[in-house]
Amino acid sequence: MICPKCKRKYEDDMPKCLWCDAPNPNYGAEDTPENETEPEIKPETEPEKGLSHHNSKEPGLKIFWLALLLGFTGLHCTNSGRTLRGALYLVFGGLFYKMVYLFFRHNGITIPAAVCAVAFVYSTVIVFLFLKDVWKISLGKYRNRKTGKKYESKSWMPALALIFTISHLVMLNYNGYTTYEIVWNNGERVTAKMKLAVEDYMLAQKNYFEQSGKIGDVKEIRYMSGFVKWNGQFLYRMDGKGLEVTYMSNYHCPYNTIWQILPVIHNGTLDWEINLPENSRCNEFAHQLVSLKESLSNVSKESEPAASTPELDKGVDGVGVVPDTTQHGDSL
């Protein structure tokens, strides 16, 4: 080592110069390695941060049940940071439409049948979207947009998701068939079922009348197992011994519209009275009952005996005179 002050040479491991006592600038530098611990700390800390960010997951139980049971409301989307998507699920998933439908129904407002078809298409799309979310959650692939973490899945989630998927597909099939019946040919298929149910009642009442000579109630004619029967969009209720048909929807005419079929006995024979609602649109919708009433009226007119009129006598001037049929007593 050459001293930077006096320029004399001395040993490198000496702390200072032997001649002028100037400190050795290289003393102790070789014994301490430069940044010996830093290369070990940095590689350890950086992978740990990355590992905790990518592999840590949030509990997925709550989000799974929200998607499974209330997926059409979009609650699982809102809770995972997808607010806009959740709002779309809520509006087009069926809940909003059902609220509007119930409001219109109880206020006597008729909904066009085409609206039912459009609502069914939108709700079907939403069902497939939230079922897709259910499967992503059950497989651990659904991510929370707020935190960037994926939701933790359980081993039993895919099996439950499969069961609910099958049940929703069955419900979609049923709702699709119901929508088809409502919309197709102005509800022709729906009212055709109603006509068959009315004819079944009339046949049951007729058979009982031929056996007993009187009109029977619900138990006697064995038309229904109970007092109320459901068929499609109509509710059938035995009102006394007559049949009351109530419309339980509001796509073609107002909710709770009633048609009545009443059995009566005229001159020892069974006859019918059909009371139709005042709403002409409802009668167009249920035109089968209108046709049935007209056919029954024609049959009753043809079966009525002609009214007997006394034979007219021709007078002198050729004017018809009703003969006097009054019985007179003996004159005194």
mmCIF file of C-alpha atoms in Angstrom:
data_model
loop_
_atom_site.group_PDB
_atom_site.id
_atom_site.type_symbol
_atom_site.label_atom_id
_atom_site.label_comp_id
_atom_site.label_asym_id
_atom_site.label_seq_id
_atom_site.Cartn_x
_atom_site.Cartn_y
_atom_site.Cartn_z
ATOM 1 C CA MET A 1 0.000 0.000 0.000
ATOM 2 C CA ILE A 2 1.365 3.469 -0.918
ATOM 3 C CA CYS A 3 0.379 6.190 1.475
ATOM 4 C CA PRO A 4 -1.597 8.926 -0.362
ATOM 5 C CA LYS A 5 -0.025 11.549 1.967
ATOM 6 C CA CYS A 6 3.669 10.805 2.273
ATOM 7 C CA LYS A 7 3.929 8.474 -0.711
ATOM 8 C CA ARG A 8 5.752 5.809 1.276
ATOM 9 C CA LYS A 9 4.992 2.117 1.042
ATOM 10 C CA TYR A 10 3.622 -0.073 3.863
ATOM 11 C CA GLU A 11 1.635 -3.286 4.280
ATOM 12 C CA ASP A 12 -1.935 -3.386 2.902
ATOM 13 C CA ASP A 13 -3.413 -4.856 6.091
ATOM 14 C CA MET A 14 -2.199 -2.013 8.300
ATOM 15 C CA PRO A 15 -4.902 0.455 9.487
ATOM 16 C CA LYS A 16 -2.637 3.525 9.014
ATOM 17 C CA CYS A 17 0.672 4.651 7.583
ATOM 18 C CA LEU A 18 3.748 3.838 9.648
ATOM 19 C CA TRP A 19 5.414 7.092 8.704
ATOM 20 C CA CYS A 20 2.778 9.777 8.895
ATOM 21 C CA ASP A 21 -0.113 8.002 10.601
ATOM 22 C CA ALA A 22 -2.463 8.703 7.680
ATOM 23 C CA PRO A 23 -5.442 6.265 7.659
ATOM 24 C CA ASN A 24 -5.413 3.437 5.175
ATOM 25 C CA PRO A 25 -8.481 3.988 2.874
ATOM 26 C CA ASN A 26 -8.579 0.298 1.869
ATOM 27 C CA TYR A 27 -8.401 -1.080 5.372
ATOM 28 C CA GLY A 28 -11.435 -3.399 6.075
ATOM 29 C CA ALA A 29 -12.894 -3.094 2.540
ATOM 30 C CA GLU A 30 -11.861 -6.591 1.521
ATOM 31 C CA ASP A 31 -13.249 -8.189 4.701
ATOM 32 C CA THR A 32 -16.853 -6.860 4.099
ATOM 33 C CA PRO A 33 -18.548 -8.217 0.856
ATOM 34 C CA GLU A 34 -20.495 -5.613 -1.054
ATOM 35 C CA ASN A 35 -24.292 -6.008 -0.744
ATOM 36 C CA GLU A 36 -23.902 -9.554 0.526
ATOM 37 C CA THR A 37 -27.491 -9.862 1.847
ATOM 38 C CA GLU A 38 -29.320 -7.694 -0.711
ATOM 39 C CA PRO A 39 -29.310 -10.257 -3.560
ATOM 40 C CA GLU A 40 -30.842 -12.787 -1.148
ATOM 41 C CA ILE A 41 -33.568 -10.453 0.187
ATOM 42 C CA LYS A 42 -34.811 -9.015 -3.102
ATOM 43 C CA PRO A 43 -35.413 -12.314 -4.885
ATOM 44 C CA GLU A 44 -37.228 -13.600 -1.792
ATOM 45 C CA THR A 45 -39.518 -10.615 -1.215
ATOM 46 C CA GLU A 46 -40.575 -10.014 -4.850
ATOM 47 C CA PRO A 47 -41.803 -13.571 -5.573
ATOM 48 C CA GLU A 48 -43.733 -13.571 -2.290
ATOM 49 C CA LYS A 49 -45.657 -10.449 -3.301
ATOM 50 C CA GLY A 50 -46.497 -11.878 -6.697
ATOM 51 C CA LEU A 51 -47.492 -15.201 -5.193
ATOM 52 C CA SER A 52 -49.906 -13.619 -2.730
ATOM 53 C CA HIS A 53 -51.506 -11.492 -5.483
ATOM 54 C CA HIS A 54 -52.188 -14.300 -7.970
ATOM 55 C CA ASN A 55 -52.879 -17.308 -5.784
ATOM 56 C CA SER A 56 -54.867 -15.834 -2.893
ATOM 57 C CA LYS A 57 -58.657 -16.272 -3.277
ATOM 58 C CA GLU A 58 -61.782 -14.829 -1.735
ATOM 59 C CA PRO A 59 -64.455 -17.001 -0.083
ATOM 60 C CA GLY A 60 -66.834 -18.114 -2.821
ATOM 61 C CA LEU A 61 -69.726 -19.517 -0.807
ATOM 62 C CA LYS A 62 -71.768 -16.307 -0.683
ATOM 63 C CA ILE A 63 -71.295 -15.401 -4.338
ATOM 64 C CA PHE A 64 -72.142 -18.971 -5.382
ATOM 65 C CA TRP A 65 -75.522 -18.992 -3.617
ATOM 66 C CA LEU A 66 -76.344 -15.516 -4.890
ATOM 67 C CA ALA A 67 -75.703 -16.632 -8.456
ATOM 68 C CA LEU A 68 -77.502 -19.933 -8.013
ATOM 69 C CA LEU A 69 -80.701 -18.717 -6.356
ATOM 70 C CA LEU A 70 -80.908 -15.049 -7.367
ATOM 71 C CA GLY A 71 -78.846 -14.984 -10.534
ATOM 72 C CA PHE A 72 -81.609 -13.345 -12.576
ATOM 73 C CA THR A 73 -81.496 -10.316 -10.239
ATOM 74 C CA GLY A 74 -77.788 -9.695 -10.879
ATOM 75 C CA LEU A 75 -76.845 -9.551 -7.178
ATOM 76 C CA HIS A 76 -73.773 -11.698 -7.696
ATOM 77 C CA CYS A 77 -72.604 -9.308 -10.444
ATOM 78 C CA THR A 78 -73.078 -6.262 -8.218
ATOM 79 C CA ASN A 79 -71.172 -7.909 -5.358
ATOM 80 C CA SER A 80 -68.256 -8.779 -7.645
ATOM 81 C CA GLY A 81 -67.848 -5.273 -9.097
ATOM 82 C CA ARG A 82 -69.973 -5.722 -12.233
ATOM 83 C CA THR A 83 -72.600 -3.068 -11.522
ATOM 84 C CA LEU A 84 -73.728 -2.441 -15.099
ATOM 85 C CA ARG A 85 -74.091 -6.134 -15.839
ATOM 86 C CA GLY A 86 -76.050 -6.621 -12.626
ATOM 87 C CA ALA A 87 -78.443 -3.827 -13.648
ATOM 88 C CA LEU A 88 -78.997 -5.481 -17.038
ATOM 89 C CA TYR A 89 -79.724 -8.806 -15.326
ATOM 90 C CA LEU A 90 -82.249 -7.077 -13.058
ATOM 91 C CA VAL A 91 -84.099 -5.297 -15.877
ATOM 92 C CA PHE A 92 -84.131 -8.087 -18.476
ATOM 93 C CA GLY A 93 -83.956 -11.147 -16.229
ATOM 94 C CA GLY A 94 -87.695 -11.284 -15.586
ATOM 95 C CA LEU A 95 -88.088 -9.737 -12.135
ATOM 96 C CA PHE A 96 -88.731 -6.217 -13.428
ATOM 97 C CA TYR A 97 -91.126 -7.565 -16.065
ATOM 98 C CA LYS A 98 -93.052 -9.559 -13.455
ATOM 99 C CA MET A 99 -93.460 -6.455 -11.300
ATOM 100 C CA VAL A 100 -94.811 -4.509 -14.282
ATOM 101 C CA TYR A 101 -97.042 -7.446 -15.213
ATOM 102 C CA LEU A 102 -98.555 -7.663 -11.708
ATOM 103 C CA PHE A 103 -99.131 -3.901 -11.624
ATOM 104 C CA PHE A 104 -100.920 -3.997 -14.981
ATOM 105 C CA ARG A 105 -102.890 -7.100 -14.053
ATOM 106 C CA HIS A 106 -104.325 -5.751 -10.825
ATOM 107 C CA ASN A 107 -105.190 -2.442 -12.487
ATOM 108 C CA GLY A 108 -107.104 -4.067 -15.336
ATOM 109 C CA ILE A 109 -104.587 -3.113 -18.042
ATOM 110 C CA THR A 110 -104.230 -5.547 -20.929
ATOM 111 C CA ILE A 111 -100.705 -6.404 -22.116
ATOM 112 C CA PRO A 112 -100.197 -7.186 -25.834
ATOM 113 C CA ALA A 113 -99.300 -10.834 -26.366
ATOM 114 C CA ALA A 114 -96.198 -9.865 -28.369
ATOM 115 C CA VAL A 115 -94.725 -8.274 -25.225
ATOM 116 C CA CYS A 116 -94.871 -11.688 -23.553
ATOM 117 C CA ALA A 117 -92.815 -13.208 -26.387
ATOM 118 C CA VAL A 118 -90.172 -10.449 -26.254
ATOM 119 C CA ALA A 119 -89.887 -10.747 -22.471
ATOM 120 C CA PHE A 120 -89.418 -14.507 -22.758
ATOM 121 C CA VAL A 121 -86.537 -14.076 -25.232
ATOM 122 C CA TYR A 122 -84.762 -11.557 -22.968
ATOM 123 C CA SER A 123 -85.210 -13.678 -19.840
ATOM 124 C CA THR A 124 -83.895 -16.766 -21.663
ATOM 125 C CA VAL A 125 -80.683 -14.937 -22.586
ATOM 126 C CA ILE A 126 -80.213 -13.793 -18.975
ATOM 127 C CA VAL A 127 -80.755 -17.352 -17.693
ATOM 128 C CA PHE A 128 -77.960 -18.686 -19.886
ATOM 129 C CA LEU A 129 -75.653 -15.836 -18.816
ATOM 130 C CA PHE A 130 -76.110 -16.305 -15.081
ATOM 131 C CA LEU A 131 -75.847 -20.098 -15.431
ATOM 132 C CA LYS A 132 -72.496 -19.462 -17.106
ATOM 133 C CA ASP A 133 -71.522 -17.360 -14.057
ATOM 134 C CA VAL A 134 -72.608 -20.192 -11.756
ATOM 135 C CA TRP A 135 -70.320 -22.651 -13.544
ATOM 136 C CA LYS A 136 -67.367 -20.249 -13.482
ATOM 137 C CA ILE A 137 -67.797 -19.784 -9.722
ATOM 138 C CA SER A 138 -68.153 -23.529 -9.102
ATOM 139 C CA LEU A 139 -64.934 -24.148 -11.069
ATOM 140 C CA GLY A 140 -62.977 -21.344 -9.342
ATOM 141 C CA LYS A 141 -62.674 -19.172 -12.470
ATOM 142 C CA TYR A 142 -64.890 -16.251 -11.455
ATOM 143 C CA ARG A 143 -62.932 -13.117 -10.469
ATOM 144 C CA ASN A 144 -63.814 -10.185 -8.228
ATOM 145 C CA ARG A 145 -63.172 -7.051 -10.251
ATOM 146 C CA LYS A 146 -62.734 -4.930 -7.140
ATOM 147 C CA THR A 147 -59.810 -6.922 -5.729
ATOM 148 C CA GLY A 148 -58.668 -8.884 -8.774
ATOM 149 C CA LYS A 149 -58.881 -12.141 -6.817
ATOM 150 C CA LYS A 150 -60.727 -15.262 -7.888
ATOM 151 C CA TYR A 151 -63.433 -16.814 -5.734
ATOM 152 C CA GLU A 152 -62.669 -20.053 -3.975
ATOM 153 C CA SER A 153 -64.680 -23.046 -5.180
ATOM 154 C CA LYS A 154 -65.764 -26.190 -3.320
ATOM 155 C CA SER A 155 -65.752 -29.742 -4.583
ATOM 156 C CA TRP A 156 -69.560 -30.061 -4.291
ATOM 157 C CA MET A 157 -70.352 -26.892 -6.265
ATOM 158 C CA PRO A 158 -70.231 -28.399 -9.809
ATOM 159 C CA ALA A 159 -72.717 -31.137 -8.858
ATOM 160 C CA LEU A 160 -75.176 -28.598 -7.452
ATOM 161 C CA ALA A 161 -74.661 -26.345 -10.467
ATOM 162 C CA LEU A 162 -75.547 -29.273 -12.747
ATOM 163 C CA ILE A 163 -78.799 -29.953 -10.851
ATOM 164 C CA PHE A 164 -79.858 -26.309 -11.025
ATOM 165 C CA THR A 165 -78.914 -26.097 -14.700
ATOM 166 C CA ILE A 166 -81.192 -29.034 -15.540
ATOM 167 C CA SER A 167 -84.047 -27.554 -13.475
ATOM 168 C CA HIS A 168 -83.729 -24.177 -15.207
ATOM 169 C CA LEU A 169 -83.748 -25.821 -18.632
ATOM 170 C CA VAL A 170 -86.947 -27.678 -17.706
ATOM 171 C CA MET A 171 -88.535 -24.410 -16.540
ATOM 172 C CA LEU A 172 -87.468 -22.671 -19.747
ATOM 173 C CA ASN A 173 -89.103 -25.427 -21.759
ATOM 174 C CA TYR A 174 -92.354 -25.048 -19.820
ATOM 175 C CA ASN A 175 -92.324 -21.245 -20.028
ATOM 176 C CA GLY A 176 -91.580 -21.446 -23.734
ATOM 177 C CA TYR A 177 -94.557 -23.721 -24.332
ATOM 178 C CA THR A 178 -96.809 -21.459 -22.255
ATOM 179 C CA THR A 179 -95.639 -18.401 -24.183
ATOM 180 C CA TYR A 180 -96.268 -20.239 -27.436
ATOM 181 C CA GLU A 181 -99.828 -21.018 -26.366
ATOM 182 C CA ILE A 182 -100.499 -17.407 -25.370
ATOM 183 C CA VAL A 183 -99.076 -15.788 -28.482
ATOM 184 C CA TRP A 184 -99.861 -18.360 -31.158
ATOM 185 C CA ASN A 185 -102.877 -17.418 -33.304
ATOM 186 C CA ASN A 186 -104.223 -14.921 -30.770
ATOM 187 C CA GLY A 187 -104.442 -17.482 -27.999
ATOM 188 C CA GLU A 188 -106.375 -20.039 -30.060
ATOM 189 C CA ARG A 189 -104.752 -23.007 -28.356
ATOM 190 C CA VAL A 190 -105.507 -21.608 -24.903
ATOM 191 C CA THR A 191 -109.192 -20.983 -25.545
ATOM 192 C CA ALA A 192 -109.525 -24.332 -27.322
ATOM 193 C CA LYS A 193 -108.543 -25.979 -24.038
ATOM 194 C CA MET A 194 -111.104 -23.857 -22.249
ATOM 195 C CA LYS A 195 -113.847 -24.978 -24.643
ATOM 196 C CA LEU A 196 -112.951 -28.635 -24.047
ATOM 197 C CA ALA A 197 -113.134 -28.118 -20.279
ATOM 198 C CA VAL A 198 -116.573 -26.481 -20.610
ATOM 199 C CA GLU A 199 -117.822 -29.297 -22.840
ATOM 200 C CA ASP A 200 -116.572 -31.850 -20.298
ATOM 201 C CA TYR A 201 -118.613 -30.095 -17.615
ATOM 202 C CA MET A 202 -121.727 -29.970 -19.799
ATOM 203 C CA LEU A 203 -121.360 -33.664 -20.646
ATOM 204 C CA ALA A 204 -120.951 -34.601 -16.969
ATOM 205 C CA GLN A 205 -124.013 -32.541 -16.041
ATOM 206 C CA LYS A 206 -126.025 -34.051 -18.911
ATOM 207 C CA ASN A 207 -125.150 -37.629 -17.898
ATOM 208 C CA TYR A 208 -126.169 -36.946 -14.309
ATOM 209 C CA PHE A 209 -129.440 -35.340 -15.427
ATOM 210 C CA GLU A 210 -130.317 -38.344 -17.600
ATOM 211 C CA GLN A 211 -129.748 -40.666 -14.632
ATOM 212 C CA SER A 212 -131.393 -38.643 -11.868
ATOM 213 C CA GLY A 213 -133.612 -36.115 -13.633
ATOM 214 C CA LYS A 214 -132.026 -33.198 -11.778
ATOM 215 C CA ILE A 215 -128.996 -30.927 -11.846
ATOM 216 C CA GLY A 216 -126.025 -32.041 -9.758
ATOM 217 C CA ASP A 217 -123.296 -30.271 -7.859
ATOM 218 C CA VAL A 218 -119.552 -30.829 -8.106
ATOM 219 C CA LYS A 219 -119.565 -34.033 -6.081
ATOM 220 C CA GLU A 220 -122.602 -35.512 -7.754
ATOM 221 C CA ILE A 221 -121.520 -35.020 -11.360
ATOM 222 C CA ARG A 222 -117.849 -35.835 -10.527
ATOM 223 C CA TYR A 223 -116.512 -33.146 -12.791
ATOM 224 C CA MET A 224 -113.676 -32.059 -10.502
ATOM 225 C CA SER A 225 -111.934 -33.669 -7.583
ATOM 226 C CA GLY A 226 -112.310 -30.389 -5.699
ATOM 227 C CA PHE A 227 -114.217 -27.167 -6.153
ATOM 228 C CA VAL A 228 -111.466 -25.522 -8.210
ATOM 229 C CA LYS A 229 -109.752 -26.729 -11.364
ATOM 230 C CA TRP A 230 -106.834 -25.144 -13.240
ATOM 231 C CA ASN A 231 -106.351 -25.489 -16.973
ATOM 232 C CA GLY A 232 -103.880 -23.300 -18.837
ATOM 233 C CA GLN A 233 -104.722 -19.633 -18.305
ATOM 234 C CA PHE A 234 -108.220 -20.308 -16.938
ATOM 235 C CA LEU A 235 -109.589 -21.192 -13.520
ATOM 236 C CA TYR A 236 -112.768 -23.282 -13.300
ATOM 237 C CA ARG A 237 -114.936 -23.028 -10.215
ATOM 238 C CA MET A 238 -118.279 -24.649 -9.464
ATOM 239 C CA ASP A 239 -120.556 -21.788 -8.442
ATOM 240 C CA GLY A 240 -123.503 -23.638 -6.976
ATOM 241 C CA LYS A 241 -124.393 -26.046 -9.764
ATOM 242 C CA GLY A 242 -123.105 -23.890 -12.600
ATOM 243 C CA LEU A 243 -119.591 -23.455 -13.929
ATOM 244 C CA GLU A 244 -117.633 -20.193 -13.617
ATOM 245 C CA VAL A 245 -114.596 -19.732 -15.882
ATOM 246 C CA THR A 246 -112.128 -17.007 -14.787
ATOM 247 C CA TYR A 247 -109.284 -15.686 -16.932
ATOM 248 C CA MET A 248 -106.160 -15.574 -14.776
ATOM 249 C CA SER A 249 -103.910 -13.577 -17.114
ATOM 250 C CA ASN A 250 -104.198 -10.224 -18.884
ATOM 251 C CA TYR A 251 -102.635 -10.689 -22.310
ATOM 252 C CA HIS A 252 -105.863 -10.763 -24.342
ATOM 253 C CA CYS A 253 -108.434 -9.310 -21.964
ATOM 254 C CA PRO A 254 -108.434 -7.988 -18.364
ATOM 255 C CA TYR A 255 -107.538 -10.146 -15.398
ATOM 256 C CA ASN A 256 -110.441 -11.875 -13.597
ATOM 257 C CA THR A 257 -112.767 -11.772 -16.609
ATOM 258 C CA ILE A 258 -115.586 -14.274 -15.961
ATOM 259 C CA TRP A 259 -117.700 -16.485 -18.226
ATOM 260 C CA GLN A 260 -120.629 -18.412 -16.692
ATOM 261 C CA ILE A 261 -122.273 -21.627 -17.866
ATOM 262 C CA LEU A 262 -125.511 -22.265 -15.986
ATOM 263 C CA PRO A 263 -127.689 -25.388 -16.331
ATOM 264 C CA VAL A 264 -131.473 -24.853 -16.273
ATOM 265 C CA ILE A 265 -134.469 -27.127 -16.707
ATOM 266 C CA HIS A 266 -137.157 -26.103 -19.213
ATOM 267 C CA ASN A 267 -140.192 -28.302 -19.697
ATOM 268 C CA GLY A 268 -138.422 -31.291 -18.213
ATOM 269 C CA THR A 269 -135.356 -30.955 -20.439
ATOM 270 C CA LEU A 270 -131.849 -29.746 -19.627
ATOM 271 C CA ASP A 271 -130.973 -26.374 -21.124
ATOM 272 C CA TRP A 272 -128.049 -23.976 -20.788
ATOM 273 C CA GLU A 273 -127.463 -20.295 -20.212
ATOM 274 C CA ILE A 274 -124.068 -18.804 -21.071
ATOM 275 C CA ASN A 275 -123.272 -15.370 -19.653
ATOM 276 C CA LEU A 276 -120.551 -13.520 -21.547
ATOM 277 C CA PRO A 277 -118.523 -10.511 -20.325
ATOM 278 C CA GLU A 278 -119.286 -7.051 -21.674
ATOM 279 C CA ASN A 279 -115.754 -6.636 -23.048
ATOM 280 C CA SER A 280 -115.994 -7.380 -26.771
ATOM 281 C CA ARG A 281 -112.235 -8.029 -26.969
ATOM 282 C CA CYS A 282 -112.600 -10.838 -24.432
ATOM 283 C CA ASN A 283 -115.415 -12.391 -26.453
ATOM 284 C CA GLU A 284 -113.233 -12.269 -29.564
ATOM 285 C CA PHE A 285 -110.517 -13.991 -27.586
ATOM 286 C CA ALA A 286 -112.923 -16.683 -26.288
ATOM 287 C CA HIS A 287 -114.954 -16.917 -29.474
ATOM 288 C CA GLN A 288 -115.555 -20.638 -28.868
ATOM 289 C CA LEU A 289 -117.951 -19.823 -26.010
ATOM 290 C CA VAL A 290 -119.703 -17.242 -28.160
ATOM 291 C CA SER A 291 -120.174 -19.866 -30.877
ATOM 292 C CA LEU A 292 -121.336 -22.368 -28.266
ATOM 293 C CA LYS A 293 -123.936 -19.926 -26.962
ATOM 294 C CA GLU A 294 -125.221 -19.252 -30.466
ATOM 295 C CA SER A 295 -125.474 -22.961 -31.258
ATOM 296 C CA LEU A 296 -127.366 -23.639 -28.018
ATOM 297 C CA SER A 297 -129.747 -20.773 -28.779
ATOM 298 C CA ASN A 298 -130.466 -22.189 -32.223
ATOM 299 C CA VAL A 299 -131.113 -25.667 -30.823
ATOM 300 C CA SER A 300 -133.488 -24.333 -28.177
ATOM 301 C CA LYS A 301 -135.456 -22.357 -30.773
ATOM 302 C CA GLU A 302 -135.823 -25.373 -33.043
ATOM 303 C CA SER A 303 -136.951 -27.619 -30.190
ATOM 304 C CA GLU A 304 -139.634 -25.195 -28.965
ATOM 305 C CA PRO A 305 -143.165 -26.160 -30.074
ATOM 306 C CA ALA A 306 -144.919 -23.579 -32.206
ATOM 307 C CA ALA A 307 -147.399 -21.449 -30.255
ATOM 308 C CA SER A 308 -151.012 -22.525 -30.970
ATOM 309 C CA THR A 309 -153.183 -19.758 -32.334
ATOM 310 C CA PRO A 310 -156.979 -19.980 -32.570
ATOM 311 C CA GLU A 311 -158.332 -20.431 -36.074
ATOM 312 C CA LEU A 312 -159.734 -17.292 -37.523
ATOM 313 C CA ASP A 313 -163.363 -17.208 -38.868
ATOM 314 C CA LYS A 314 -164.020 -15.159 -41.889
ATOM 315 C CA GLY A 315 -166.776 -12.620 -41.439
ATOM 316 C CA VAL A 316 -168.992 -11.147 -44.005
ATOM 317 C CA ASP A 317 -166.416 -8.634 -45.114
ATOM 318 C CA GLY A 318 -163.711 -11.244 -45.138
ATOM 319 C CA VAL A 319 -162.065 -9.931 -41.953
ATOM 320 C CA GLY A 320 -160.807 -12.556 -39.629
ATOM 321 C CA VAL A 321 -162.712 -12.832 -36.393
ATOM 322 C CA VAL A 322 -161.554 -14.768 -33.378
ATOM 323 C CA PRO A 323 -164.299 -17.213 -32.472
ATOM 324 C CA ASP A 324 -165.797 -16.860 -29.041
ATOM 325 C CA THR A 325 -164.798 -19.865 -27.025
ATOM 326 C CA THR A 326 -166.285 -18.639 -23.753
ATOM 327 C CA GLN A 327 -168.659 -21.135 -22.174
ATOM 328 C CA HIS A 328 -172.013 -19.534 -21.363
ATOM 329 C CA GLY A 329 -174.420 -20.779 -18.800
ATOM 330 C CA ASP A 330 -178.049 -21.705 -19.491
ATOM 331 C CA SER A 331 -180.230 -18.665 -20.021
ATOM 332 C CA LEU A 332 -183.046 -18.227 -17.621
#
